[in-house]
Coordinates of C-alpha atoms and ligand atoms in Angstrom, one line a residue:
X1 CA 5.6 36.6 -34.3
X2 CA 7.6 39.7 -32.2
X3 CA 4.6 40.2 -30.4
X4 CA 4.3 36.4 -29.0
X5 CA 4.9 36.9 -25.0
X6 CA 7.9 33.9 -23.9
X7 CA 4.6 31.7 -22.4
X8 CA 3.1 32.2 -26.1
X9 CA 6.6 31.2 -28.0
X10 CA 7.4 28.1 -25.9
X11 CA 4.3 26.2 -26.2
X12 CA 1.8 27.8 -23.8
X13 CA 0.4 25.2 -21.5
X14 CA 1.4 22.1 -22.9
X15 CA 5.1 23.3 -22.7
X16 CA 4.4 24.7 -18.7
X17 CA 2.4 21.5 -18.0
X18 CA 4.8 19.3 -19.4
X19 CA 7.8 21.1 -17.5
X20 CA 6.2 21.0 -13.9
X21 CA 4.5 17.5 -14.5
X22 CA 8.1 16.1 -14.6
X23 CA 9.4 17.7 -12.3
X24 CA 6.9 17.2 -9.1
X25 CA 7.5 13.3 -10.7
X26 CA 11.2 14.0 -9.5
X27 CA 10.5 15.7 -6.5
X28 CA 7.4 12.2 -5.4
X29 CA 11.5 10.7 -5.6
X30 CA 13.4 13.0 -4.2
X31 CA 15.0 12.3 -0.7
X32 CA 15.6 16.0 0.1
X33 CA 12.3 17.8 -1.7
X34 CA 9.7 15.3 -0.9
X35 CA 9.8 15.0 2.9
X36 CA 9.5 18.8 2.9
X37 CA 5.8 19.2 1.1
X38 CA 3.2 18.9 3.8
X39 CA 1.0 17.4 2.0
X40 CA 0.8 13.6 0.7
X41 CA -0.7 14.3 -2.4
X42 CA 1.5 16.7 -4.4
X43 CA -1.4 17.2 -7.2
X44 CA -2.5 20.6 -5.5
X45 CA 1.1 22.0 -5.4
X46 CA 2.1 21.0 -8.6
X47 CA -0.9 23.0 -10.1
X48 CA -0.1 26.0 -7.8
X49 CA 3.3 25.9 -9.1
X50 CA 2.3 25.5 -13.1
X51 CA 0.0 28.3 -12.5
X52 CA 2.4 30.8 -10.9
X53 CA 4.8 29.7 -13.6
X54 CA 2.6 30.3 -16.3
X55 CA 1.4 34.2 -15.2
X56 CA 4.9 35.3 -14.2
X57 CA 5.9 34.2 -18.4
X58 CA 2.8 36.2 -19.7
X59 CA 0.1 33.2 -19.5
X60 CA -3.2 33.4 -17.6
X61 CA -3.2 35.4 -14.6
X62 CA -5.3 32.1 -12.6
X63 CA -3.1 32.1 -10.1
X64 CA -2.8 35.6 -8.9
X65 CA -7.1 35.1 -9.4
X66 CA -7.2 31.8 -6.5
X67 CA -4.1 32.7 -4.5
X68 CA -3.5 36.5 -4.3
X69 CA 0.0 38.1 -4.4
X70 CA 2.5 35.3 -4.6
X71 CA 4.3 36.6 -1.7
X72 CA 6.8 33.5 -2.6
X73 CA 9.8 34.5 0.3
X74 CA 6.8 34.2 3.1
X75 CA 5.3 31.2 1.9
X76 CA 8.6 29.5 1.5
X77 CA 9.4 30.3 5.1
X78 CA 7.9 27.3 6.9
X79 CA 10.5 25.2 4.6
X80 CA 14.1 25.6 5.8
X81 CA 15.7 25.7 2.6
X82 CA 19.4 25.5 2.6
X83 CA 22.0 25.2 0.1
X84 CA 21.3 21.4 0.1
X85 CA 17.6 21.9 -0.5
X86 CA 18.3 24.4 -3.5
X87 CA 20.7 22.3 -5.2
X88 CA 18.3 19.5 -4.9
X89 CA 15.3 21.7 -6.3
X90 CA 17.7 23.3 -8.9
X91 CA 18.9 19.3 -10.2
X92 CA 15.2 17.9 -10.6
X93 CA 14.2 21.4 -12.3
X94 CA 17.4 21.4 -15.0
X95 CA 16.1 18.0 -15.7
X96 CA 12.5 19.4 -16.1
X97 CA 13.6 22.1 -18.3
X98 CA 16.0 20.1 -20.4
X99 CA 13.4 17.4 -21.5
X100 CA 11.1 20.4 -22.6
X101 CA 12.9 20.6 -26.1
X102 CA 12.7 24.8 -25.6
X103 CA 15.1 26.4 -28.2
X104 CA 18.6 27.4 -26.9
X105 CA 17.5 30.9 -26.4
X106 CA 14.5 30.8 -24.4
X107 CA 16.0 27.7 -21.8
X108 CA 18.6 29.9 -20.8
X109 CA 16.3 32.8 -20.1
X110 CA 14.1 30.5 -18.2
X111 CA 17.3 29.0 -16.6
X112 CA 18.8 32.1 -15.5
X113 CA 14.8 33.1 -14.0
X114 CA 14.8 29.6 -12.2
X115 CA 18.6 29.5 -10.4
X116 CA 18.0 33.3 -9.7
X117 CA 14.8 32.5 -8.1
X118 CA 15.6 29.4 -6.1
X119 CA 18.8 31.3 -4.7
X120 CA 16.4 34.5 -3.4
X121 CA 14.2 31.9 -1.6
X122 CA 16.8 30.4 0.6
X123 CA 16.2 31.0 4.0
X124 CA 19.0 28.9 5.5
X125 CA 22.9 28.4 4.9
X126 CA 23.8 25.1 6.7
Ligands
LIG1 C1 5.4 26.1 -2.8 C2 9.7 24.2 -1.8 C3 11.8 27.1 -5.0 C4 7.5 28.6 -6.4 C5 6.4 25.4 -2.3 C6 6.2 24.4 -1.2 C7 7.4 23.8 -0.9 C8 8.3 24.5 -1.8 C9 7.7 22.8 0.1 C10 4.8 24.1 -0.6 C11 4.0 23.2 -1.5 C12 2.6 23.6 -1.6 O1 2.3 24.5 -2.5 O2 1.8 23.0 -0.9 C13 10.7 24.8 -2.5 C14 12.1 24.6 -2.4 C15 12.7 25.4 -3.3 C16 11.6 26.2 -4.0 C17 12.8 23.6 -1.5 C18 14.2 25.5 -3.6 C19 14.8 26.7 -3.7 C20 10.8 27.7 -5.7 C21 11.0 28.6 -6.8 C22 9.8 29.1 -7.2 C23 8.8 28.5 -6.3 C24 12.4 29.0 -7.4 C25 9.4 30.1 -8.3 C26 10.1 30.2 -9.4 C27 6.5 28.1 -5.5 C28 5.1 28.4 -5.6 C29 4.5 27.7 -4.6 C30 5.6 27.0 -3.9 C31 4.4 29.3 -6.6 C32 3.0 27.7 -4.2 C33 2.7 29.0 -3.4 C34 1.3 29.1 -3.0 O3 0.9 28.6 -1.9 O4 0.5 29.7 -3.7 N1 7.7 25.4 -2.6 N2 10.4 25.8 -3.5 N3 9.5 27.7 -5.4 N4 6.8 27.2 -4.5 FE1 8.6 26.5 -4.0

């Protein structure tokens, strides 16, 4: 209906779940992205990153509830990420997004929300 929220209209969790699932299985092997998560098993980010993904597009608000303010510029700044990194992150995430079937419409709103969020995290230009 007009009142479905975007996380509503594109699936709700399945559709968010199925999004970030394939892409952390690009990043586990990914050259440039994987050496950069401090941690060997990327199960714990993956769900940090479904959750925040899910609240910012009107799902539940879990992740603001375990993690606070996202704060996402200061807790991206023990990663240098350069142009290299966020072309890397942007090519697993197109794949992500383009498996997910979404309609025409709502991809390139999440599209436009991913590229414009990857480029205000970069923290490095070489
Ligand atoms: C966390 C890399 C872009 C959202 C992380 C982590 C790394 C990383 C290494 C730590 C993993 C962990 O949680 O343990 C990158 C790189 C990017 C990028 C290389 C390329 C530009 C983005 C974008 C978003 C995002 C565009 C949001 C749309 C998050 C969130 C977390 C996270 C929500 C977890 C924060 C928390 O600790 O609660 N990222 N990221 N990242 N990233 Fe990114």
């Amino acid at each position: 209906t007009s009142t479905e929220n975007f996380y509503e209209a594109v699936g709700g969790y399945e559709t968010f779940h199925k999004i970030v699932a394939r892409f952390y299985e690009l990043v586990a092997d990914d050259p440039v992205l994987r050496p950069l998560y401090p941690e060997e098993d990327l199960g714990p980010a993956e769900e940090r990153f479904r959750l925040f993904l899910m609240q910012y597009w009107g799902g539940p608000h879990t992740y603001s509830d375990q993690r606070g303010h996202p704060r996402l510029r200061m807790r991206h700044a023990p990663f240098v990420i350069g142009p290299v990194e966020r072309d890397a992150w942007l090519r697993c995430m197109r794949v992500a997004v383009d498996e997910a079937d979404l309609s025409p419409q709502h991809r390139d709103q999440l599209w436009a929300y991913l590229e414009m969020a990857a480029n205000s995290l970069m923290n490095a230009w070489v």
